[in-house]
Coordinates of C-alpha atoms in Angstrom, one line a residue:
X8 CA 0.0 0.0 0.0
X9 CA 1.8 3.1 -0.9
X10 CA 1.3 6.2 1.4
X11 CA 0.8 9.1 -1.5
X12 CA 0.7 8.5 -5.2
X13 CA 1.7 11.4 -7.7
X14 CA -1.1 13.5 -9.8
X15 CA -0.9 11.1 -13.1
X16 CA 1.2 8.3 -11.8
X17 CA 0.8 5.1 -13.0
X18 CA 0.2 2.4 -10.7
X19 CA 1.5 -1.9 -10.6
X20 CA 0.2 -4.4 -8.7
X21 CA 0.1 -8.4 -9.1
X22 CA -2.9 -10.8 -8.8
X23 CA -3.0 -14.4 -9.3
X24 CA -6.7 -14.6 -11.2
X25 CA -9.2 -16.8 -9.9
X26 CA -10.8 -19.7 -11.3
X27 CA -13.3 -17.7 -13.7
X28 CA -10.4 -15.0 -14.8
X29 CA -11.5 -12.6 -12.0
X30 CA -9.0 -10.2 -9.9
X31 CA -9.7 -8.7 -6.6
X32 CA -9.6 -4.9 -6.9
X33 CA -10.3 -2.8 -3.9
X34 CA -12.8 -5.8 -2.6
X35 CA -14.4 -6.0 -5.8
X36 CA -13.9 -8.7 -8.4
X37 CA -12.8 -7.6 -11.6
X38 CA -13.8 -9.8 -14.5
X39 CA -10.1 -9.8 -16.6
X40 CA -10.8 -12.7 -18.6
X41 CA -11.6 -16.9 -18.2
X42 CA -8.2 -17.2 -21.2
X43 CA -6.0 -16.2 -18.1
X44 CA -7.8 -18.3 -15.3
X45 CA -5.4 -19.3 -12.5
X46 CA -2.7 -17.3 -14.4
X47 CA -0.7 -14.8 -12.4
X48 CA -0.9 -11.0 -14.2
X49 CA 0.2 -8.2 -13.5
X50 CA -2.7 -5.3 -13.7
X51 CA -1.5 -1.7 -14.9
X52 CA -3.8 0.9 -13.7
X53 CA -3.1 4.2 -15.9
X54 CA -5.6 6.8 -16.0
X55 CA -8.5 5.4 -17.1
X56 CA -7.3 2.2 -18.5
X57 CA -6.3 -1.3 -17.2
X58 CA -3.3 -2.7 -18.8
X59 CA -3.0 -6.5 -18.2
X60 CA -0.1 -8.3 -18.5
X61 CA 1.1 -11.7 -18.5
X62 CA 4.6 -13.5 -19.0
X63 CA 6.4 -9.9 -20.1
X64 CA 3.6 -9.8 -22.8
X65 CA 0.5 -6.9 -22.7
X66 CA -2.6 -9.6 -22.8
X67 CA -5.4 -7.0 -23.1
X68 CA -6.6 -3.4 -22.0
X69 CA -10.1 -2.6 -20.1
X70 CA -11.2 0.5 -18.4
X71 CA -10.1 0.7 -15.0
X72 CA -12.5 -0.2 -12.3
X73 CA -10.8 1.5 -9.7
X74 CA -11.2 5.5 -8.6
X75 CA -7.9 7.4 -8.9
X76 CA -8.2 8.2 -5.2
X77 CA -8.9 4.5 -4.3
X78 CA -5.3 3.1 -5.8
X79 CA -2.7 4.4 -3.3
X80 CA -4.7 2.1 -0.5
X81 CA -4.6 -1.3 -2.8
X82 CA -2.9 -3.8 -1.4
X83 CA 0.7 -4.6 -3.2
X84 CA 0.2 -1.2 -5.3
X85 CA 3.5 0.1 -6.8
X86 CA 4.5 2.9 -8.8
X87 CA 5.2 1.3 -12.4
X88 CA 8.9 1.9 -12.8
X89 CA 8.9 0.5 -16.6
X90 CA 7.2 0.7 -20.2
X91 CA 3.9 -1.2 -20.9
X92 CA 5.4 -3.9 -22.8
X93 CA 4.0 -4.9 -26.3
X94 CA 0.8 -6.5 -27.1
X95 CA 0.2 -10.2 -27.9
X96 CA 1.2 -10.9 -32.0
X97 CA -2.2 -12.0 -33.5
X98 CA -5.9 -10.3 -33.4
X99 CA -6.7 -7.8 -31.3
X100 CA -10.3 -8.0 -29.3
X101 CA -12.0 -4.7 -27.8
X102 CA -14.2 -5.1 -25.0
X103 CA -17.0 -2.8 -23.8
X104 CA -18.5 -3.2 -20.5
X105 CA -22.4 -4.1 -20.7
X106 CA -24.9 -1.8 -19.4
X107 CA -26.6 -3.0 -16.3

């Protein structure tokens, strides 16, 4: 948990997703997707956007469920310290989240 985070930093934490591809995100669970179940990812939260990576490789991008002024009290944030890596070779899929 990091005491203060900088106006537009961007923030690193690792999760180990659950059974159905779901991460625990300031005691919510955040659908990332059932292709990583069980897989450990590291989630990006920058601005408005959830990177999420696995093995070095950027696995997809969602819109970040998770208030700016919630993230310094996640547990295991960090301040990311290096480049979003590349995405995945092959297609690209764009998710929307669906209205209530």
């Amino acid at each position: 948990m990091l005491d203060t985070i900088p106006a537009g930093a961007v923030i690193e934490l690792d999760r180990t997703l659950d059974e159905g591809g779901s991460a625990l995100l300031a005691g919510e669970r955040t659908k990332i997707g059932a292709e990583l179940a069980r897989q450990k990812v590291a989630l990006r939260l920058d601005g408005h956007l959830l990177h999420v990576v696995h093995n070095g490789v950027l696995a997809k991008t969602l819109a970040a469920p998770v208030a700016l002024e919630q993230r310094q009290r996640l547990k295991g944030a960090r301040i990311a310290t290096t480049q979003l890596p590349p995405p995945a070779a092959g297609p690209v899929s764009v998710q929307t989240p669906r209205s209530p």
